[in-house]
Coordinates of C-alpha atoms in Angstrom, one line a residue:
Chain A
X1 CA 102.5 96.5 91.9
X2 CA 101.1 93.9 94.3
X3 CA 98.8 92.8 91.5
X4 CA 101.8 92.4 89.1
X5 CA 103.7 90.4 91.7
X6 CA 100.7 88.3 92.4
X7 CA 100.2 87.6 88.7
X8 CA 103.9 87.0 88.1
X9 CA 103.9 84.4 90.9
X10 CA 100.9 82.6 89.3
X11 CA 102.7 82.8 85.9
X12 CA 105.8 81.1 87.3
X13 CA 103.8 78.4 89.0
X14 CA 101.8 77.9 85.8
X15 CA 105.0 77.6 83.6
X16 CA 106.3 75.0 86.0
X17 CA 103.0 73.2 85.8
X18 CA 103.1 73.4 82.0
X19 CA 106.6 72.0 81.9
X20 CA 105.6 69.1 84.1
X21 CA 102.5 68.5 82.0
X22 CA 104.4 68.4 78.7
X23 CA 106.9 66.0 80.2
X24 CA 104.1 63.6 80.9
X25 CA 102.8 64.2 77.4
X26 CA 99.3 64.4 78.8
X27 CA 98.7 68.1 78.1
X28 CA 99.1 70.1 74.9
X29 CA 99.6 73.8 74.4
X30 CA 96.7 76.1 73.4
X31 CA 96.5 79.7 72.8
X32 CA 93.7 82.2 71.8
X33 CA 93.8 85.7 70.6
X34 CA 90.5 87.5 70.3
X35 CA 89.0 91.0 70.1
X36 CA 85.4 92.1 70.4
X37 CA 82.9 94.3 72.1
X38 CA 81.5 94.8 75.6
X39 CA 78.0 96.1 75.9
X40 CA 76.2 97.3 78.9
X41 CA 74.5 100.3 80.6
X42 CA 77.5 102.5 79.9
X43 CA 77.4 101.7 76.2
X44 CA 79.7 99.6 74.1
X45 CA 83.4 99.3 74.4
X46 CA 86.3 97.6 72.7
X47 CA 88.1 94.7 74.3
X48 CA 90.9 92.3 73.4
X49 CA 92.3 89.2 75.1
X50 CA 95.1 86.8 74.8
X51 CA 95.2 83.6 76.7
X52 CA 97.7 80.8 76.7
X53 CA 97.6 77.5 78.6
X54 CA 97.6 73.8 78.6
X55 CA 94.8 71.4 77.6
X56 CA 94.2 67.9 78.8
X57 CA 91.3 66.1 77.2
X58 CA 88.4 68.4 77.5
X59 CA 89.8 70.9 80.0
X60 CA 91.9 73.9 79.3
X61 CA 93.7 75.8 82.0
X62 CA 95.2 79.1 80.9
X63 CA 96.4 82.5 81.9
X64 CA 95.2 85.6 80.1
X65 CA 95.8 89.2 79.7
X66 CA 93.5 91.7 78.1
X67 CA 92.4 95.2 77.4
X68 CA 89.0 96.4 78.4
X69 CA 87.6 99.9 77.8
X70 CA 84.2 99.5 79.4
X71 CA 83.5 102.6 81.6
X72 CA 87.2 102.9 82.3
X73 CA 90.3 101.5 80.5
X74 CA 91.8 98.5 82.3
X75 CA 94.0 95.5 81.7
X76 CA 92.6 92.3 83.2
X77 CA 95.1 89.7 84.2
X78 CA 93.2 86.5 84.7
X79 CA 93.1 82.7 85.1
X80 CA 90.8 81.0 82.5
X81 CA 89.2 77.7 83.0
X82 CA 87.6 76.1 79.9
X83 CA 85.7 72.9 79.4
X84 CA 85.1 71.5 75.9
X85 CA 82.0 69.6 74.7
X86 CA 82.9 67.1 73.3
X87 CA 86.5 66.8 74.3
X88 CA 87.8 68.1 71.0
X89 CA 85.3 70.9 70.7
X90 CA 83.8 72.8 69.0
X91 CA 81.7 74.0 72.0
X92 CA 83.4 75.2 75.2
X93 CA 82.4 76.8 78.4
X94 CA 84.7 79.4 80.0
X95 CA 85.3 81.1 83.3
X96 CA 87.7 83.9 83.8
X97 CA 88.7 85.8 86.9
X98 CA 91.6 87.8 88.2
X99 CA 92.9 91.2 89.1
X100 CA 92.9 94.2 86.7
X101 CA 95.2 97.1 86.3
X102 CA 93.6 100.5 85.8
X103 CA 95.0 102.3 82.8
X104 CA 93.3 105.7 82.9
X105 CA 92.7 106.1 86.6
X106 CA 92.9 109.9 86.4
X107 CA 89.9 110.0 84.0
X108 CA 87.8 108.7 86.9
X109 CA 88.0 111.9 88.7
X110 CA 89.1 115.6 88.5
X111 CA 92.8 115.4 89.3
X112 CA 93.0 119.1 89.8
X113 CA 91.0 119.0 93.0
X114 CA 91.2 115.4 94.1
X115 CA 94.0 113.0 94.8
X116 CA 93.7 109.3 94.8
X117 CA 93.9 108.5 98.5
X118 CA 93.4 104.8 98.5
X119 CA 92.7 102.1 95.9
X120 CA 91.5 98.7 96.7
X121 CA 92.5 95.8 94.3
X122 CA 90.4 95.9 91.2
X123 CA 88.8 92.7 90.0
X124 CA 87.6 91.2 86.7
X125 CA 85.4 88.2 86.0
X126 CA 83.7 86.6 83.1
X127 CA 81.6 83.5 82.4
X128 CA 80.2 82.2 79.1
X129 CA 80.4 79.9 76.2
X130 CA 82.3 79.7 72.9
X131 CA 82.5 78.0 69.6
X132 CA 85.7 77.0 67.8
X133 CA 85.3 76.5 64.0
X134 CA 88.0 74.5 62.3
X135 CA 88.1 74.9 58.6
X136 CA 89.6 72.6 56.1
X137 CA 93.4 72.2 56.3
X138 CA 93.3 74.3 59.5
X139 CA 96.3 72.4 60.9
X140 CA 95.2 72.9 64.5
X141 CA 94.1 76.4 64.0
X142 CA 90.5 77.5 64.4
X143 CA 88.3 80.6 64.5
X144 CA 86.6 81.2 67.7
X145 CA 83.4 83.1 68.8
X146 CA 82.8 83.6 72.4
X147 CA 79.8 85.1 74.2
X148 CA 79.9 85.7 77.9
X149 CA 78.7 87.8 80.8
X150 CA 81.5 89.8 82.4
X151 CA 82.0 92.3 85.1
X152 CA 84.6 94.6 86.7
X153 CA 84.9 95.9 90.3
X154 CA 86.8 99.0 91.3
X155 CA 86.8 100.8 94.6
X156 CA 88.8 103.9 95.3
X157 CA 88.9 106.7 97.8
X158 CA 89.6 110.2 96.7
X159 CA 90.6 113.1 99.0
X160 CA 90.7 116.8 98.6
X161 CA 91.2 119.8 100.8
X162 CA 88.5 121.6 98.8
X163 CA 88.7 125.3 98.4
X164 CA 91.1 125.9 101.2
X165 CA 93.6 128.7 101.0
X166 CA 94.7 128.7 104.5
X167 CA 96.2 125.3 105.5
X168 CA 96.1 123.1 107.3
X169 CA 92.9 122.2 105.5
X170 CA 90.0 120.0 106.4
X171 CA 90.3 116.9 104.2
X172 CA 87.2 115.6 102.6
X173 CA 87.0 112.2 101.1
X174 CA 84.7 110.5 98.6
X175 CA 84.7 106.7 98.1
X176 CA 83.7 105.4 94.8
X177 CA 82.6 101.8 94.1
X178 CA 82.2 100.7 90.5
X179 CA 80.5 97.4 89.9
X180 CA 80.0 97.0 86.2
X181 CA 78.4 94.2 84.2
X182 CA 78.3 93.7 80.5
X183 CA 77.7 91.3 77.7
X184 CA 80.9 90.3 76.0
X185 CA 81.5 89.1 72.5
X186 CA 84.9 88.0 71.3
X187 CA 86.0 86.8 67.9
X188 CA 89.5 85.6 67.2
X189 CA 91.9 82.8 66.5
X190 CA 92.7 79.7 68.4
X191 CA 96.0 77.8 67.8
Chain B
X1 CA 80.0 73.1 59.7
X2 CA 79.5 75.5 56.8
X3 CA 81.2 78.9 57.0
X4 CA 77.9 80.6 56.3
X5 CA 76.2 79.0 59.2
X6 CA 79.1 80.0 61.5
X7 CA 78.9 83.5 60.2
X8 CA 75.1 83.7 60.9
X9 CA 75.7 82.4 64.5
X10 CA 78.3 85.1 64.9
X11 CA 76.1 87.8 63.7
X12 CA 73.3 86.7 65.9
X13 CA 75.6 86.7 68.9
X14 CA 76.7 90.3 68.1
X15 CA 73.2 91.5 67.6
X16 CA 72.1 90.0 70.9
X17 CA 74.6 92.3 72.6
X18 CA 72.5 95.3 71.5
X19 CA 69.3 93.6 72.4
X20 CA 70.4 92.4 75.8
X21 CA 72.5 95.3 77.1
X22 CA 69.4 97.1 78.3
X23 CA 68.9 94.4 80.9
X24 CA 72.2 95.2 82.6
X25 CA 72.7 97.9 85.2
X26 CA 76.0 99.0 86.5
X27 CA 76.2 99.5 90.2
X28 CA 78.1 102.8 90.7
X29 CA 78.1 104.4 94.2
X30 CA 79.7 107.3 95.9
X31 CA 80.1 107.4 99.7
X32 CA 80.7 110.8 101.2
X33 CA 80.3 112.6 104.5
X34 CA 77.8 115.2 105.4
X35 CA 79.1 117.6 108.2
X36 CA 76.5 119.3 110.2
X37 CA 77.6 122.1 112.5
X38 CA 76.9 121.9 116.2
X39 CA 76.4 125.3 117.8
X40 CA 76.9 126.5 121.4
X41 CA 76.3 129.9 123.0
X42 CA 79.4 132.1 122.8
X43 CA 79.1 133.0 126.5
X44 CA 79.0 129.3 127.4
X45 CA 82.1 128.5 125.3
X46 CA 84.1 131.5 126.6
X47 CA 83.3 130.5 130.2
X48 CA 85.2 127.2 129.6
X49 CA 88.4 128.5 128.1
X50 CA 90.6 126.3 130.3
X51 CA 90.6 122.7 129.5
X52 CA 90.9 120.6 132.7
X53 CA 94.2 119.2 131.4
X54 CA 96.5 119.4 128.4
X55 CA 95.2 117.7 125.4
X56 CA 97.1 115.6 122.9
X57 CA 97.9 117.0 119.6
X58 CA 95.4 115.8 117.0
X59 CA 95.4 118.2 114.1
X60 CA 98.1 120.8 114.5
X61 CA 97.7 124.1 112.9
X62 CA 99.7 127.3 113.1
X63 CA 102.5 128.0 115.5
X64 CA 103.8 130.9 117.4
X65 CA 107.0 131.0 119.4
X66 CA 107.1 133.4 122.3
X67 CA 109.8 133.3 125.0
X68 CA 110.0 129.7 126.3
X69 CA 106.6 128.8 125.0
X70 CA 105.3 127.4 121.8
X71 CA 101.7 128.1 121.0
X72 CA 100.3 125.5 118.7
X73 CA 96.8 125.9 117.2
X74 CA 94.7 122.8 117.2
X75 CA 92.6 123.4 114.2
X76 CA 89.2 124.8 115.1
X77 CA 89.5 123.7 118.7
X78 CA 92.0 125.9 120.5
X79 CA 95.6 126.4 121.4
X80 CA 98.1 124.0 123.0
X81 CA 100.6 125.8 125.3
X82 CA 103.9 124.0 125.2
X83 CA 106.7 124.8 127.6
X84 CA 109.8 124.7 125.4
X85 CA 112.4 125.7 128.0
X86 CA 114.3 122.6 126.9
X87 CA 113.7 122.0 123.2
X88 CA 114.8 118.4 123.6
X89 CA 112.0 117.9 126.1
X90 CA 109.0 120.2 125.4
X91 CA 106.1 119.8 127.8
X92 CA 102.5 120.2 126.8
X93 CA 101.3 122.2 129.8
X94 CA 97.8 123.5 128.9
X95 CA 95.1 123.7 126.4
X96 CA 93.0 126.8 125.8
X97 CA 89.7 125.8 124.2
X98 CA 88.7 128.3 121.5
X99 CA 86.3 126.7 119.0
X100 CA 86.8 127.9 115.5
X101 CA 90.3 129.1 116.2
X102 CA 92.9 129.2 113.5
X103 CA 95.4 131.9 114.2
X104 CA 97.3 133.1 117.2
X105 CA 99.8 135.8 118.2
X106 CA 101.3 136.7 121.5
X107 CA 102.5 139.9 123.1
X108 CA 103.5 140.2 126.8
X109 CA 101.2 138.2 128.8
X110 CA 98.4 138.3 126.3
X111 CA 97.4 135.8 123.7
X112 CA 95.4 137.1 120.7
X113 CA 93.4 134.5 118.9
X114 CA 90.7 134.6 116.3
X115 CA 87.3 133.3 117.4
X116 CA 85.2 133.1 114.3
X117 CA 84.8 136.8 113.2
X118 CA 86.0 138.1 116.5
X119 CA 89.4 138.6 118.1
X120 CA 90.0 137.4 121.7
X121 CA 92.5 138.9 124.1
X122 CA 93.4 136.3 126.7
X123 CA 95.6 136.7 129.7
X124 CA 98.1 133.9 129.8
X125 CA 100.2 135.0 132.8
X126 CA 99.4 131.5 134.0
X127 CA 98.8 129.4 130.9
X128 CA 97.0 126.7 132.9
X129 CA 94.5 129.3 134.2
X130 CA 94.1 131.7 131.3
X131 CA 91.3 134.2 131.4
X132 CA 89.4 136.2 128.8
X133 CA 90.1 139.9 128.9
X134 CA 88.4 141.3 125.9
X135 CA 86.5 140.4 122.8
X136 CA 87.2 142.7 119.8
X137 CA 84.3 142.1 117.4
X138 CA 84.3 141.9 113.6
X139 CA 88.1 141.8 113.1
X140 CA 87.5 139.0 110.5
X141 CA 84.3 140.0 108.9
X142 CA 84.7 137.8 105.9
X143 CA 85.1 134.6 107.8
X144 CA 82.5 132.1 106.7
X145 CA 81.8 128.5 106.3
X146 CA 81.0 127.1 102.9
X147 CA 77.6 125.9 101.6
X148 CA 75.4 128.3 103.4
X149 CA 76.9 127.8 106.9
X150 CA 77.5 131.3 108.2
X151 CA 78.2 132.8 111.6
X152 CA 75.1 132.8 113.8
X153 CA 74.9 135.8 116.1
X154 CA 75.6 134.8 119.7
X155 CA 76.5 131.2 118.6
X156 CA 79.7 129.4 117.7
X157 CA 80.3 126.2 116.0
X158 CA 82.0 123.9 118.5
X159 CA 82.1 120.7 116.4
X160 CA 80.7 118.9 113.4
X161 CA 78.5 115.9 113.3
X162 CA 79.7 113.6 110.6
X163 CA 77.3 111.2 108.7
X164 CA 78.4 109.0 105.9
X165 CA 76.0 108.6 103.1
X166 CA 76.1 106.4 100.0
X167 CA 74.3 107.3 96.9
X168 CA 74.0 105.9 93.4
X169 CA 75.8 107.8 90.7
X170 CA 75.8 107.9 87.0
X171 CA 78.6 107.6 84.5
X172 CA 78.4 111.4 84.0
X173 CA 79.0 111.9 87.7
X174 CA 82.2 109.9 87.5
X175 CA 83.7 111.6 84.5
X176 CA 82.8 115.0 85.8
X177 CA 83.3 114.5 89.6
X178 CA 85.0 117.4 91.2
X179 CA 83.7 119.1 94.3
X180 CA 82.1 117.2 97.1
X181 CA 78.9 118.9 96.1
X182 CA 76.7 117.6 98.9
X183 CA 79.3 118.0 101.6
X184 CA 79.4 120.8 104.1
X185 CA 83.0 121.6 104.8
X186 CA 84.6 124.1 106.9
X187 CA 86.3 126.8 104.9
X188 CA 89.1 128.9 106.2
X189 CA 89.2 132.5 105.1
X190 CA 90.6 133.8 108.3
X191 CA 93.0 133.2 111.0
X192 CA 96.3 134.2 112.7
X193 CA 99.8 134.4 113.6
X194 CA 102.7 136.5 112.7
X195 CA 106.2 136.6 111.1
X196 CA 109.6 137.3 112.4
X197 CA 109.2 140.5 114.3
X198 CA 109.5 142.2 117.7
X199 CA 107.3 140.4 120.2
X200 CA 107.3 136.8 118.9
X201 CA 107.8 134.7 115.9
X202 CA 105.0 133.2 113.8
X203 CA 105.0 131.0 110.8
X204 CA 104.7 132.2 107.2
X205 CA 101.2 130.8 106.9
X206 CA 100.0 133.3 109.5
X207 CA 97.1 135.7 109.0
X208 CA 98.0 137.9 112.0
X209 CA 101.2 139.6 112.7
X210 CA 102.3 141.8 115.6
X211 CA 104.6 144.8 114.8
X212 CA 105.4 147.1 117.7
X213 CA 102.2 148.1 119.3
X214 CA 100.0 147.0 116.5
X215 CA 98.5 143.7 115.5
X216 CA 97.6 143.4 111.8
X217 CA 95.0 140.9 110.7
X218 CA 94.3 140.0 107.1
X219 CA 91.0 138.8 105.7
X220 CA 90.3 138.1 102.0
X221 CA 90.3 141.8 101.1
X222 CA 91.2 143.8 104.1
X223 CA 94.1 144.5 106.3
X224 CA 92.9 145.4 109.8
X225 CA 95.2 147.2 112.3
X226 CA 94.5 146.6 116.0
X227 CA 96.2 148.9 118.5
X228 CA 97.9 147.0 121.3
X229 CA 99.2 150.2 123.0
X230 CA 97.3 148.8 125.9
X231 CA 97.8 145.1 125.4
X232 CA 94.9 144.2 127.6
X233 CA 92.6 146.5 125.8
X234 CA 93.1 146.0 122.1
X235 CA 91.4 148.7 119.9
X236 CA 90.1 148.1 116.5
X237 CA 91.3 150.6 113.9
X238 CA 90.0 151.4 110.5
X239 CA 90.6 148.5 108.1
X240 CA 92.6 149.1 104.9
X241 CA 91.7 147.7 101.5
X242 CA 94.5 145.1 101.0
X243 CA 93.8 143.8 97.5
X244 CA 92.1 140.6 96.8
X245 CA 92.2 137.0 98.0
X246 CA 94.7 137.7 100.7
X247 CA 96.1 134.6 102.4
X248 CA 99.1 135.3 104.6
X249 CA 101.0 138.2 106.2
X250 CA 104.7 138.4 107.0
X251 CA 106.2 141.4 108.8
X252 CA 109.8 142.5 108.1
X253 CA 111.1 145.7 109.7
X254 CA 108.6 148.4 108.8
X255 CA 107.0 146.5 105.9
X256 CA 104.2 143.9 105.7
X257 CA 104.4 141.3 102.9
X258 CA 101.0 140.0 102.1
X259 CA 100.6 136.8 100.1
X260 CA 97.5 136.6 97.9
X261 CA 96.2 134.2 95.3
X262 CA 97.2 136.5 92.6
X263 CA 100.4 138.0 93.8
X264 CA 102.4 139.6 96.6
X265 CA 101.5 142.9 98.2
X266 CA 103.9 145.1 100.1
X267 CA 102.6 147.6 102.7
X268 CA 104.5 150.4 104.4
X269 CA 104.1 150.9 108.2
X270 CA 105.5 154.4 108.4
X271 CA 102.1 155.3 109.8
X272 CA 101.3 152.1 111.6
X273 CA 97.7 153.0 112.0
X274 CA 97.3 153.4 108.2
X275 CA 99.4 150.9 106.3
X276 CA 100.1 152.2 102.8
X277 CA 100.3 149.9 99.8
X278 CA 103.8 150.3 98.3
X279 CA 103.8 147.7 95.5
X280 CA 102.5 144.5 94.1
X281 CA 104.0 141.6 92.3
X282 CA 101.6 139.6 90.1
X283 CA 102.0 135.8 89.6
X284 CA 99.8 133.0 88.4
X285 CA 96.9 132.2 90.7
X286 CA 98.1 129.9 93.5
X287 CA 98.3 129.7 97.2
X288 CA 101.4 131.5 98.3
X289 CA 103.0 132.4 101.6
X290 CA 105.9 134.8 101.5
X291 CA 108.9 135.6 103.6
X292 CA 111.4 138.4 103.0
X293 CA 114.6 140.1 104.0
X294 CA 116.2 143.4 102.9
X295 CA 117.0 142.2 99.5
X296 CA 114.8 139.3 98.6
X297 CA 111.3 137.9 99.0
X298 CA 110.7 134.2 98.7
X299 CA 107.2 133.2 97.6
X300 CA 106.0 129.6 97.3
X301 CA 103.2 128.7 94.9
X302 CA 101.3 125.5 95.1
X303 CA 98.6 123.7 93.2
X304 CA 96.0 121.2 94.4
X305 CA 93.8 123.6 96.2
X306 CA 91.1 126.1 95.2
X307 CA 93.6 128.9 94.7
X308 CA 94.2 128.0 91.1
X309 CA 95.8 125.5 88.8
X310 CA 99.2 126.9 89.2
X311 CA 102.6 125.2 89.2
X312 CA 104.5 124.2 92.4
X313 CA 107.2 126.7 92.5
X314 CA 109.5 128.9 94.6
X315 CA 109.7 132.4 93.3
X316 CA 112.7 134.6 94.3
X317 CA 112.0 138.3 94.0
X318 CA 114.3 141.2 94.2
X319 CA 112.8 143.7 96.7
X320 CA 115.8 146.0 96.9
X321 CA 113.6 148.7 95.3
X322 CA 110.5 147.9 97.2
X323 CA 108.3 149.9 94.9
X324 CA 109.3 147.7 92.0
X325 CA 109.8 144.0 93.0
X326 CA 110.9 141.8 90.2
X327 CA 111.3 138.1 89.6
X328 CA 114.9 136.9 89.7
X329 CA 114.3 133.2 89.2
X330 CA 111.8 130.5 89.8
X331 CA 112.5 126.9 91.1
X332 CA 110.3 123.8 90.7
X333 CA 109.0 122.3 93.9
X334 CA 106.8 119.4 94.9
X335 CA 104.0 121.0 96.9
X336 CA 105.5 123.9 98.8
X337 CA 103.8 125.5 101.8
X338 CA 105.4 127.5 104.6
X339 CA 108.9 128.7 104.6
X340 CA 111.5 130.5 106.7
X341 CA 114.8 132.2 106.3
X342 CA 117.8 132.6 108.6
X343 CA 120.7 134.4 107.0
X344 CA 121.7 132.5 103.9
X345 CA 119.6 129.5 104.9
X346 CA 116.2 129.0 103.4
X347 CA 113.8 126.3 104.8
X348 CA 110.8 125.2 102.7
X349 CA 108.0 122.9 103.7
X350 CA 107.6 121.0 100.5
X351 CA 104.5 118.9 101.4
X352 CA 105.2 115.2 101.3
X353 CA 108.8 115.8 100.0
X354 CA 109.5 117.0 103.6
X355 CA 111.4 120.0 104.8
X356 CA 114.1 121.2 102.3
X357 CA 117.1 123.2 103.3
X358 CA 118.7 125.5 100.8
X359 CA 121.9 127.6 100.7
X360 CA 120.5 130.9 99.5
X361 CA 123.8 132.8 99.4
X362 CA 123.4 133.0 95.6
X363 CA 119.6 133.2 95.0
X364 CA 120.2 132.7 91.3
X365 CA 121.6 129.2 92.0
X366 CA 119.9 127.9 95.2
X367 CA 121.7 124.8 96.4
X368 CA 119.7 122.2 98.3
X369 CA 121.9 121.1 101.1
X370 CA 119.6 118.9 103.1
X371 CA 116.1 117.4 103.4
X372 CA 114.2 116.2 106.4
X373 CA 111.7 113.5 105.4
X374 CA 108.5 114.4 107.1
X375 CA 105.0 113.8 105.7
X376 CA 102.8 116.8 104.8
X377 CA 105.0 119.6 106.2
X378 CA 103.3 122.9 106.0
X379 CA 105.0 125.5 108.2
X380 CA 108.3 126.2 109.9
X381 CA 109.9 128.6 112.3
X382 CA 113.7 129.1 112.3
X383 CA 115.0 130.7 115.4
X384 CA 118.2 130.6 117.3
X385 CA 119.5 127.6 115.3
X386 CA 116.4 125.7 116.2
X387 CA 113.7 124.7 113.7
X388 CA 110.1 124.1 114.7
X389 CA 108.3 122.2 111.9
X390 CA 104.6 121.6 111.8
X391 CA 103.4 118.7 109.8
X392 CA 100.3 116.7 109.5
X393 CA 100.8 114.6 112.6
X394 CA 102.5 117.0 115.0
X395 CA 105.5 119.3 115.5
X396 CA 109.2 118.5 115.3
X397 CA 112.2 120.4 116.6
X398 CA 115.6 120.3 115.1
X399 CA 119.0 121.8 115.8
X400 CA 120.6 123.3 112.6
X401 CA 123.8 124.6 114.1
X402 CA 125.4 122.5 111.4
X403 CA 123.0 122.8 108.5
X404 CA 124.7 119.8 106.8
X405 CA 123.9 117.6 109.8
X406 CA 120.6 118.7 111.3
X407 CA 119.8 117.0 114.5
X408 CA 116.4 115.9 115.7
X409 CA 115.7 117.4 119.2
X410 CA 112.1 116.3 119.9
X411 CA 108.7 115.8 118.6
X412 CA 105.1 116.0 119.8
X413 CA 103.0 113.9 117.6
X414 CA 99.5 112.6 117.3
X415 CA 98.9 109.6 119.5

């Protein structure tokens, strides 16, 4: 819930920022929808992202939300910074970072014997480059291909009383740290 | 740019994922604790029963109420003696150091406490200067510690050394993680204390009960009578096969109600030296203490332990015909543990949901009339309109003269 509140705060500030930017007519709205694959030691997994933000000259500042199934299913909520070369594209460099919501936490452990005792904020990051291809009569739309290096971090503590039939029981804990890294490929639309 | 060229670039990027993914390594770790037992000579331990001063409550266990005293087990360490002459101002007056202790019962001036596989008889005429009277060996023969840690002759485990260890794990470990495989953890297949009967009152989680001149101790498969005809010289009698996976014992009049993982057993004490099995009621595998009166038995089932993947429930059984107990109704609970009854009032420690109070005048339609929000409640004694509740961090006392408006009297909690 803290993550959602944090992200909602950023979203509100961002919308205020966008409104101010549009008023000055120096920024224009950009949005991307993309889906693709993540590939790493744990295999390949589906991912999808949507970002929306404001571009001024060669820089695009956006907020994003996604779905990421690498090792465990999660929903990254991130800030995305993009720099175009040249200012109108087609190449761009991108950095993304932010918290992530865990969607299938219970799949990470055996819930019949363990309970989630503590979960630290989970984190998502990504850095890479993309290409926007505008076809004829695109009217501002373009196809995008993005290749990046991404990672996720999750730390959680599980607790269990073990095989104890006579409480109060000794509580045993296990702390898991998942630092994953993967190659990311996204393909989608920019408008 | 031509579409064909873009497509080729795209395909190259995708194929590179397959080529490059072998370069990446996920960093997955698990941090757990290894517990190593620290042994001491039994003689040395028993020579130091009296702690120099009362100790603060750290990890409260089972309770036993006797006269003006509350005896509170400090898990695996010993027994707090609390002067409860004034329930609004209980005073922790002494600590009896008994490593490995889980269960307690009291008769007269004598405290009976488990000491690994043995039973101790301790003179508590002066609780601050208690003295060991007798050791009854092998009353709890099935007591053991998990992962190869067993009782060592002449030795006793007094503490555990804890060492945190971090290891790399694989994806398969995550998806299949269950037991703390490398850990050594104390397991508890024995212990003490009794139900609502003659000499004192114990909680429903007890594994020892005193009825008349006999103490009854349950182990996983045995019910062991111990004669207290001479309270300072307890005599071990022949154990009786009690069934399987026995967890708790609750005495009511001339009956013993045993809670097991698979059901409830009822034993008759017409011949107190040889309890006879009267009946059994089967239920789904679960951890289950039981309390009873003339007409009904109340059994709580809980999940989340090694007892079985059962539901969290309260079962109400009709025991009017004790040879044929039958289920009247079940009620959903959160994570029920110990319970107590007083007339038409039923008190249930429902884990983190706190202590729930029910009007049980109609057992087919139990009405919850109150709830005391305490964390991790697990046992309760109801006596003389006073409740003694044990929870994770200490014990609380309440006045339930008016069950609709239960009043907090006092608490002794972990500092």
